[in-house]
Short mmCIF file of C-alpha atoms in Angstrom, two decimals:
data_model
loop_
_atom_site.label_atom_id
_atom_site.label_comp_id
_atom_site.label_asym_id
_atom_site.label_seq_id
_atom_site.Cartn_x
_atom_site.Cartn_y
_atom_site.Cartn_z
CA UNK W 1 -8.25 45.48 -3.88
CA UNK W 2 -8.39 47.43 -0.64
CA UNK W 3 -6.95 44.49 1.30
CA UNK W 4 -4.00 44.34 -1.11
CA UNK W 5 -3.14 48.02 -1.34
CA UNK W 6 -0.30 47.63 1.18
CA UNK W 7 1.23 44.57 -0.57
CA UNK W 8 0.95 46.55 -3.81
CA UNK W 9 2.86 49.44 -2.26
CA UNK W 10 5.47 47.05 -0.85
CA UNK W 11 5.84 45.51 -4.33
CA UNK W 12 7.15 48.92 -5.45
CA UNK W 13 9.52 49.16 -2.48
CA UNK W 14 7.40 51.10 0.01
CA UNK W 15 8.95 51.43 3.45
CA UNK W 16 7.20 51.41 6.84
CA UNK W 17 6.58 55.17 6.72
CA UNK W 18 4.90 54.98 3.33
CA UNK W 19 2.69 52.01 4.27
CA UNK W 20 1.72 53.83 7.45
CA UNK W 21 0.76 56.88 5.41
CA UNK W 22 -1.32 54.77 3.04
CA UNK W 23 -3.52 53.66 5.92
CA UNK W 24 -3.20 56.76 8.07
CA UNK W 25 -4.03 59.25 5.33
CA UNK W 26 -6.87 57.01 4.21
CA UNK W 27 -8.44 56.91 7.67
CA UNK W 28 -7.95 60.64 8.16
CA UNK W 29 -9.59 61.21 4.79
CA UNK W 30 -12.57 59.09 5.83
CA UNK W 31 -13.13 61.17 8.96
CA UNK W 32 -12.84 64.53 7.21
CA UNK W 33 -14.85 63.41 4.17
CA UNK W 34 -17.77 62.23 6.30
CA UNK W 35 -18.02 65.66 7.91
CA UNK W 36 -17.96 67.23 4.45
CA UNK W 37 -20.50 64.72 3.14
CA UNK W 38 -22.93 65.42 5.98
CA UNK W 39 -22.61 69.16 5.33
CA UNK W 40 -23.28 68.68 1.60
CA UNK W 41 -26.38 66.60 2.26
CA UNK W 42 -27.68 69.13 4.78
CA UNK W 43 -27.01 71.99 2.36
CA UNK W 44 -28.09 70.54 -0.98
CA UNK W 45 -29.89 67.25 -0.33
CA UNK W 46 -29.25 65.25 -3.53
CA UNK W 47 -28.16 62.07 -1.75
CA UNK W 48 -28.33 60.01 -4.93
CA UNK W 49 -26.27 62.44 -7.01
CA UNK W 50 -23.60 62.87 -4.34
CA UNK W 51 -23.35 59.09 -3.86
CA UNK W 52 -23.10 58.33 -7.57
CA UNK W 53 -20.46 60.97 -8.25
CA UNK W 54 -18.35 59.91 -5.26
CA UNK W 55 -18.58 56.21 -6.08
CA UNK W 56 -17.76 56.85 -9.75
CA UNK W 57 -14.68 58.84 -8.77
CA UNK W 58 -13.64 56.02 -6.43
CA UNK W 59 -13.87 53.54 -9.30
CA UNK W 60 -11.59 55.70 -11.43
CA UNK W 61 -9.16 56.11 -8.54
CA UNK W 62 -8.39 52.37 -8.55
CA UNK W 63 -7.32 52.63 -12.17
CA UNK W 64 -5.25 55.72 -11.35
CA UNK W 65 -3.54 54.00 -8.40
CA UNK W 66 -2.42 51.12 -10.57
CA UNK W 67 -1.60 53.01 -13.76
CA UNK W 68 0.43 55.81 -12.17
CA UNK W 69 2.30 53.45 -9.84
CA UNK W 70 3.10 51.07 -12.71
CA UNK W 71 4.41 53.94 -14.84
CA UNK W 72 6.42 55.75 -12.17
CA UNK W 73 7.19 52.82 -9.82
CA UNK W 74 6.98 55.38 -7.02
CA UNK W 75 5.15 54.32 -3.80
CA UNK W 76 4.31 57.96 -3.05
CA UNK W 77 1.86 57.97 -5.96
CA UNK W 78 0.00 55.11 -4.25
CA UNK W 79 -0.23 57.15 -1.06
CA UNK W 80 -1.61 60.10 -3.00
CA UNK W 81 -4.16 58.46 -5.30
CA UNK W 82 -5.37 55.87 -2.79
CA UNK W 83 -5.94 58.55 -0.13
CA UNK W 84 -7.73 60.76 -2.67
CA UNK W 85 -9.99 57.92 -3.77
CA UNK W 86 -10.92 56.96 -0.21
CA UNK W 87 -11.56 60.61 0.66
CA UNK W 88 -13.98 61.20 -2.22
CA UNK W 89 -15.71 57.85 -1.72
CA UNK W 90 -16.31 58.59 1.96
CA UNK W 91 -18.09 61.84 1.10
CA UNK W 92 -21.03 59.66 0.05
CA UNK W 93 -21.25 57.73 3.34
CA UNK W 94 -23.49 60.03 5.45
CA UNK W 95 -25.97 60.62 2.64
CA UNK W 96 -25.99 56.96 1.61
CA UNK W 97 -26.61 55.79 5.17
CA UNK W 98 -29.43 58.31 5.57
CA UNK W 99 -30.83 57.21 2.21
CA UNK W 100 -30.78 53.52 3.13
CA UNK W 101 -32.40 54.14 6.49
CA UNK W 102 -35.21 55.98 4.72
CA UNK W 103 -35.77 52.98 2.47
CA UNK W 104 -35.70 50.33 5.20
CA UNK W 105 -38.56 50.45 7.73
CA UNK W 106 -37.52 50.95 11.33
CA UNK W 107 -38.83 47.50 12.33
CA UNK W 108 -36.62 45.78 9.72
CA UNK W 109 -33.37 47.72 10.09
CA UNK W 110 -31.65 45.38 12.53
CA UNK W 111 -32.42 42.30 10.42
CA UNK W 112 -31.57 44.11 7.18
CA UNK W 113 -28.17 45.40 8.26
CA UNK W 114 -27.35 42.07 9.90
CA UNK W 115 -28.08 40.14 6.69
CA UNK W 116 -26.36 42.76 4.59
CA UNK W 117 -23.17 42.57 6.67
CA UNK W 118 -23.29 38.76 6.59
CA UNK W 119 -23.50 38.67 2.79
CA UNK W 120 -20.80 41.34 2.54
CA UNK W 121 -18.51 39.36 4.84
CA UNK W 122 -18.92 36.14 2.86
CA UNK W 123 -18.30 37.88 -0.47
CA UNK W 124 -15.25 39.72 0.89
CA UNK W 125 -13.85 36.49 2.28
CA UNK W 126 -14.24 34.71 -1.06
CA UNK W 127 -12.82 37.64 -3.03
CA UNK W 128 -9.75 37.91 -0.81
CA UNK W 129 -9.12 34.17 -1.08
CA UNK W 130 -9.33 34.25 -4.89
CA UNK W 131 -7.10 37.33 -5.04
CA UNK W 132 -4.51 35.70 -2.80
CA UNK W 133 -4.49 32.56 -4.93
CA UNK W 134 -4.13 34.63 -8.09
CA UNK W 135 -1.13 36.51 -6.70
CA UNK W 136 0.41 33.27 -5.43
CA UNK W 137 0.01 31.72 -8.89
CA UNK W 138 1.40 34.78 -10.67
CA UNK W 139 4.39 35.49 -8.41
CA UNK W 140 6.76 32.66 -9.48
CA UNK W 141 5.86 33.29 -13.12
CA UNK W 142 6.81 36.96 -13.06
CA UNK W 143 3.22 38.08 -13.47
CA UNK W 144 2.71 39.83 -10.13
CA UNK W 145 2.21 43.27 -11.65
CA UNK W 146 -0.29 41.88 -14.16
CA UNK W 147 -2.16 40.12 -11.35
CA UNK W 148 -2.37 43.37 -9.38
CA UNK W 149 -3.60 45.10 -12.52
CA UNK W 150 -6.39 42.55 -12.96
CA UNK W 151 -7.39 42.85 -9.29
CA UNK W 152 -7.49 46.63 -9.41
CA UNK W 153 -9.34 46.56 -12.73
CA UNK W 154 -11.98 44.23 -11.25
CA UNK W 155 -12.24 46.55 -8.24
CA UNK W 156 -12.82 49.53 -10.55
CA UNK W 157 -15.41 47.59 -12.57
CA UNK W 158 -17.27 46.44 -9.47
CA UNK W 159 -17.26 49.95 -8.03
CA UNK W 160 -18.47 51.39 -11.33
CA UNK W 161 -21.37 48.91 -11.37
CA UNK W 162 -22.49 50.44 -8.08
CA UNK W 163 -23.10 53.71 -9.91
CA UNK W 164 -25.63 51.92 -12.12
CA UNK W 165 -27.43 50.26 -9.23
CA UNK W 166 -27.53 53.48 -7.24
CA UNK W 167 -29.07 55.16 -10.27
CA UNK W 168 -32.06 52.80 -10.37
CA UNK W 169 -32.59 52.82 -6.60
CA UNK W 170 -35.49 54.91 -5.32
CA UNK W 171 -34.46 58.07 -3.50
CA UNK W 172 -37.27 59.40 -1.27
CA UNK W 173 -37.47 63.11 -0.65
CA UNK W 174 -35.22 64.27 2.16
CA UNK W 175 -37.09 66.19 4.85
CA UNK W 176 -34.51 68.40 6.62
CA UNK W 177 -37.03 70.06 8.92
CA UNK W 178 -36.52 69.24 12.62
CA UNK W 179 -39.42 67.20 13.86
CA UNK W 180 -40.45 66.12 10.36
CA UNK W 181 -42.29 62.83 10.31
CA UNK W 182 -40.43 61.45 7.30
CA UNK W 183 -36.84 61.33 6.26
CA UNK W 184 -33.93 60.06 8.28
CA UNK W 185 -32.56 63.56 8.73
CA UNK W 186 -35.88 64.78 10.08
CA UNK W 187 -36.18 61.91 12.53
CA UNK W 188 -32.59 62.32 13.71
CA UNK W 189 -33.05 66.06 14.23
CA UNK W 190 -36.24 65.45 16.15
CA UNK W 191 -34.44 63.54 18.90
CA UNK W 192 -33.36 65.78 21.74
CA UNK W 193 -34.50 67.95 24.59
CA UNK W 194 -37.71 69.98 24.34
CA UNK W 195 -37.06 73.31 22.75
CA UNK W 196 -34.25 71.95 20.51
CA UNK W 197 -31.72 74.57 21.40
CA UNK W 198 -28.99 72.95 19.27
CA UNK W 199 -25.67 71.27 19.99
CA UNK W 200 -24.69 73.84 22.63
CA UNK W 201 -27.93 73.51 24.58
CA UNK W 202 -27.38 74.02 28.28
CA UNK W 203 -24.02 75.66 27.60
CA UNK W 204 -22.34 72.33 26.76
CA UNK W 205 -19.80 72.69 23.98
CA UNK W 206 -17.26 70.24 22.65
CA UNK W 207 -14.60 71.14 25.22
CA UNK W 208 -17.14 70.70 28.00
CA UNK W 209 -17.98 67.29 26.56
CA UNK W 210 -14.30 66.31 26.59
CA UNK W 211 -13.91 67.38 30.22
CA UNK W 212 -16.92 65.28 31.21
CA UNK W 213 -15.66 62.06 29.59
CA UNK W 214 -14.02 60.51 32.69
CA UNK W 215 -17.16 61.05 34.76
CA UNK W 216 -19.68 58.99 32.80
CA UNK W 217 -20.07 55.45 31.55
CA UNK W 218 -20.27 56.52 27.91
CA UNK W 219 -17.27 58.80 28.33
CA UNK W 220 -15.12 56.06 29.83
CA UNK W 221 -16.17 53.72 27.03
CA UNK W 222 -15.22 56.40 24.47
CA UNK W 223 -11.78 56.75 26.08
CA UNK W 224 -11.33 52.98 26.05
CA UNK W 225 -12.30 52.82 22.36
CA UNK W 226 -9.87 55.60 21.45
CA UNK W 227 -6.98 53.94 23.27
CA UNK W 228 -7.80 50.49 21.90
CA UNK W 229 -8.01 51.74 18.31
CA UNK W 230 -4.80 53.72 18.76
CA UNK W 231 -2.90 50.66 19.99
CA UNK W 232 -4.22 48.45 17.18
CA UNK W 233 -3.60 51.01 14.44
CA UNK W 234 -0.04 51.66 15.59
CA UNK W 235 0.89 48.15 14.46
CA UNK W 236 -1.56 47.75 11.58
CA UNK W 237 0.35 49.58 8.81
CA UNK W 238 3.75 48.02 9.60
CA UNK W 239 2.47 44.44 9.93
CA UNK W 240 2.36 43.82 6.15
CA UNK W 241 5.94 45.11 5.88
CA UNK W 242 7.01 42.68 8.59
CA UNK W 243 5.14 39.72 7.08
CA UNK W 244 6.15 40.27 3.45
CA UNK W 245 9.66 41.67 3.84
CA UNK W 246 11.05 40.42 7.15
CA UNK W 247 9.20 37.09 7.36
CA UNK W 248 9.32 36.51 3.61
CA UNK W 249 5.75 35.25 3.35
CA UNK W 250 4.32 34.72 -0.10
CA UNK W 251 1.07 36.43 -1.09
CA UNK W 252 -1.15 33.47 -0.29
CA UNK W 253 0.33 33.08 3.20
CA UNK W 254 -0.22 36.81 3.74
CA UNK W 255 -3.80 36.36 2.53
CA UNK W 256 -4.30 33.48 4.97
CA UNK W 257 -3.22 35.70 7.88
CA UNK W 258 -5.65 38.37 6.71
CA UNK W 259 -8.48 35.86 6.37
CA UNK W 260 -7.92 34.48 9.87
CA UNK W 261 -8.28 37.96 11.35
CA UNK W 262 -11.46 38.48 9.30
CA UNK W 263 -12.97 35.21 10.50
CA UNK W 264 -12.20 35.99 14.13
CA UNK W 265 -13.68 39.48 13.80
CA UNK W 266 -16.79 38.05 12.15
CA UNK W 267 -17.24 35.43 14.88
CA UNK W 268 -16.67 38.00 17.63
CA UNK W 269 -19.39 40.29 16.20
CA UNK W 270 -22.04 37.71 17.12
CA UNK W 271 -21.18 38.20 20.79
#
């Protein structure tokens, strides 16, 4: 459903500003939520509980996005409920990643995440293709809204099933102590200069880090990444508006464009 949130908003007459806010507010929510999620894990632990609550809320948010938009026919409700769902879901990300890295031995992590991303990519590709075909089939029959409802309902059901699987997954004790020999948080905190004086060791704060960016290889790469992502994301939210409204593409043609970009990204990752 995430790949069709912008076509769903356009179906209710969303303009370029509203589609931009759907993506922009979502990405801003991800960044802020991950900071909040890391703070919650550091403060309370409870990685499993935080993950299950956040994922369960995300499942409900898909139902809210569809139901409220269908009732009000107002694209602003999509901006609100989609952004809220992404925000809460992203709270779980730091704890979940720490949790998974505690479960997977260090020697297997590269192979595990590689296989996991491969399976995820194949499943996403198949799901997007089926969703595009469903919308293409429903559109000339006046069933577009129903098709969106089925897609969002399946998204909510799939997300809710994650709550069950997270519940039966083992959650090893989190060791927050710096230098601890178990727990992802303990290992991460143990990396650093002798004495572990904290993030401002040597008098280097965030502003000092920013000033040093142009003088190092990592800093120049960070600047390049920021500029590249900015240029790509400037066009990203308005592209669906252009394809669906200005170009008049049907939903399957739009899906094909999306799938081509996914395939190219997947192939490029191997290099």
